[in-house]
């Protein structure tokens, strides 16, 4: 099976990216990144509940972009990289 990653940015020559290998189990700390779209927080609230039910040892930390229109500011990216093992980005309307 071939996986194709689509990137919505305007790249004239798409950047080649590799998928990160999936872990066998979730552990450590998961960053939940709200990208500031409406109801993204509702989605993340429910996802956080499910994560705690299904992976009891997992911790979650919440982060939020100031605007959906731009990439996350570097301080947010740095905090996620320093404090978390995984990241889940919420996209909802």
mmCIF file of C-alpha atoms in Angstrom:
data_model
loop_
_atom_site.group_PDB
_atom_site.id
_atom_site.type_symbol
_atom_site.label_atom_id
_atom_site.label_comp_id
_atom_site.label_asym_id
_atom_site.label_seq_id
_atom_site.Cartn_x
_atom_site.Cartn_y
_atom_site.Cartn_z
ATOM 1 C CA UNK A 1 0.000 0.000 0.000
ATOM 2 C CA UNK A 2 1.388 3.377 -0.996
ATOM 3 C CA UNK A 3 0.640 6.323 1.273
ATOM 4 C CA UNK A 4 0.410 9.729 -0.316
ATOM 5 C CA UNK A 5 0.645 12.822 1.863
ATOM 6 C CA UNK A 6 -1.204 15.850 0.519
ATOM 7 C CA UNK A 7 0.010 19.252 1.643
ATOM 8 C CA UNK A 8 -2.435 22.163 1.265
ATOM 9 C CA UNK A 9 0.303 24.805 1.159
ATOM 10 C CA UNK A 10 1.256 26.438 -2.107
ATOM 11 C CA UNK A 11 4.416 24.534 -2.898
ATOM 12 C CA UNK A 12 5.438 24.658 -6.540
ATOM 13 C CA UNK A 13 7.674 21.671 -5.897
ATOM 14 C CA UNK A 14 6.204 19.595 -3.056
ATOM 15 C CA UNK A 15 8.535 18.746 -0.203
ATOM 16 C CA UNK A 16 9.148 15.022 0.089
ATOM 17 C CA UNK A 17 8.111 13.786 3.516
ATOM 18 C CA UNK A 18 8.254 10.433 5.237
ATOM 19 C CA UNK A 19 5.632 9.145 7.604
ATOM 20 C CA UNK A 20 6.856 8.709 11.147
ATOM 21 C CA UNK A 21 6.596 5.065 12.218
ATOM 22 C CA UNK A 22 3.547 4.474 14.400
ATOM 23 C CA UNK A 23 4.240 3.363 17.970
ATOM 24 C CA UNK A 24 2.932 0.003 19.118
ATOM 25 C CA UNK A 25 1.236 1.667 22.100
ATOM 26 C CA UNK A 26 0.547 5.172 23.333
ATOM 27 C CA UNK A 27 2.593 6.292 26.312
ATOM 28 C CA UNK A 28 3.975 9.472 27.748
ATOM 29 C CA UNK A 29 2.468 12.870 27.024
ATOM 30 C CA UNK A 30 0.252 13.791 24.085
ATOM 31 C CA UNK A 31 -0.071 17.388 22.924
ATOM 32 C CA UNK A 32 -3.601 18.308 21.860
ATOM 33 C CA UNK A 33 -3.256 21.264 19.503
ATOM 34 C CA UNK A 34 -6.367 23.350 18.875
ATOM 35 C CA UNK A 35 -5.855 25.253 15.619
ATOM 36 C CA UNK A 36 -8.567 27.812 16.521
ATOM 37 C CA UNK A 37 -11.306 26.553 14.225
ATOM 38 C CA UNK A 38 -14.824 26.621 15.657
ATOM 39 C CA UNK A 39 -15.654 23.602 17.852
ATOM 40 C CA UNK A 40 -12.078 22.311 17.775
ATOM 41 C CA UNK A 41 -12.131 22.506 21.563
ATOM 42 C CA UNK A 42 -15.262 20.314 21.642
ATOM 43 C CA UNK A 43 -13.521 17.717 19.494
ATOM 44 C CA UNK A 44 -10.404 17.812 21.682
ATOM 45 C CA UNK A 45 -12.445 17.570 24.894
ATOM 46 C CA UNK A 46 -14.028 14.326 23.678
ATOM 47 C CA UNK A 47 -10.748 13.002 22.308
ATOM 48 C CA UNK A 48 -9.050 13.725 25.624
ATOM 49 C CA UNK A 49 -11.770 11.767 27.467
ATOM 50 C CA UNK A 50 -11.318 8.803 25.128
ATOM 51 C CA UNK A 51 -7.534 8.883 25.467
ATOM 52 C CA UNK A 52 -7.764 8.786 29.265
ATOM 53 C CA UNK A 53 -10.302 5.928 29.120
ATOM 54 C CA UNK A 54 -8.362 3.801 26.631
ATOM 55 C CA UNK A 55 -4.783 4.651 27.587
ATOM 56 C CA UNK A 56 -4.883 5.351 31.350
ATOM 57 C CA UNK A 57 -1.159 6.082 31.722
ATOM 58 C CA UNK A 58 -1.171 8.764 29.038
ATOM 59 C CA UNK A 59 -1.008 12.432 29.990
ATOM 60 C CA UNK A 60 -2.374 15.211 27.805
ATOM 61 C CA UNK A 61 -1.385 18.840 27.453
ATOM 62 C CA UNK A 62 -3.484 21.415 25.604
ATOM 63 C CA UNK A 63 -2.089 24.014 23.223
ATOM 64 C CA UNK A 64 -3.891 26.530 21.001
ATOM 65 C CA UNK A 65 -2.798 28.482 17.960
ATOM 66 C CA UNK A 66 -3.761 32.162 18.114
ATOM 67 C CA UNK A 67 -5.310 31.962 14.630
ATOM 68 C CA UNK A 68 -6.277 29.298 12.128
ATOM 69 C CA UNK A 69 -4.839 31.431 9.312
ATOM 70 C CA UNK A 70 -1.178 31.002 10.225
ATOM 71 C CA UNK A 71 1.147 28.208 11.371
ATOM 72 C CA UNK A 72 1.655 27.752 15.091
ATOM 73 C CA UNK A 73 4.118 30.287 16.513
ATOM 74 C CA UNK A 74 7.572 28.929 17.248
ATOM 75 C CA UNK A 75 7.150 29.110 21.062
ATOM 76 C CA UNK A 76 4.151 26.747 20.827
ATOM 77 C CA UNK A 77 6.083 24.354 18.577
ATOM 78 C CA UNK A 78 9.062 24.482 20.956
ATOM 79 C CA UNK A 79 6.848 23.754 23.993
ATOM 80 C CA UNK A 80 5.232 20.779 22.255
ATOM 81 C CA UNK A 81 8.621 19.417 21.213
ATOM 82 C CA UNK A 82 10.055 19.845 24.719
ATOM 83 C CA UNK A 83 7.070 18.633 26.767
ATOM 84 C CA UNK A 84 5.331 15.995 24.634
ATOM 85 C CA UNK A 85 5.934 12.664 22.925
ATOM 86 C CA UNK A 86 3.073 12.885 20.396
ATOM 87 C CA UNK A 87 0.828 15.593 18.958
ATOM 88 C CA UNK A 88 -2.764 15.490 17.741
ATOM 89 C CA UNK A 89 -4.050 18.501 15.851
ATOM 90 C CA UNK A 90 -7.782 19.317 16.005
ATOM 91 C CA UNK A 91 -9.641 20.406 12.933
ATOM 92 C CA UNK A 92 -13.395 20.814 13.370
ATOM 93 C CA UNK A 93 -16.302 23.054 12.412
#
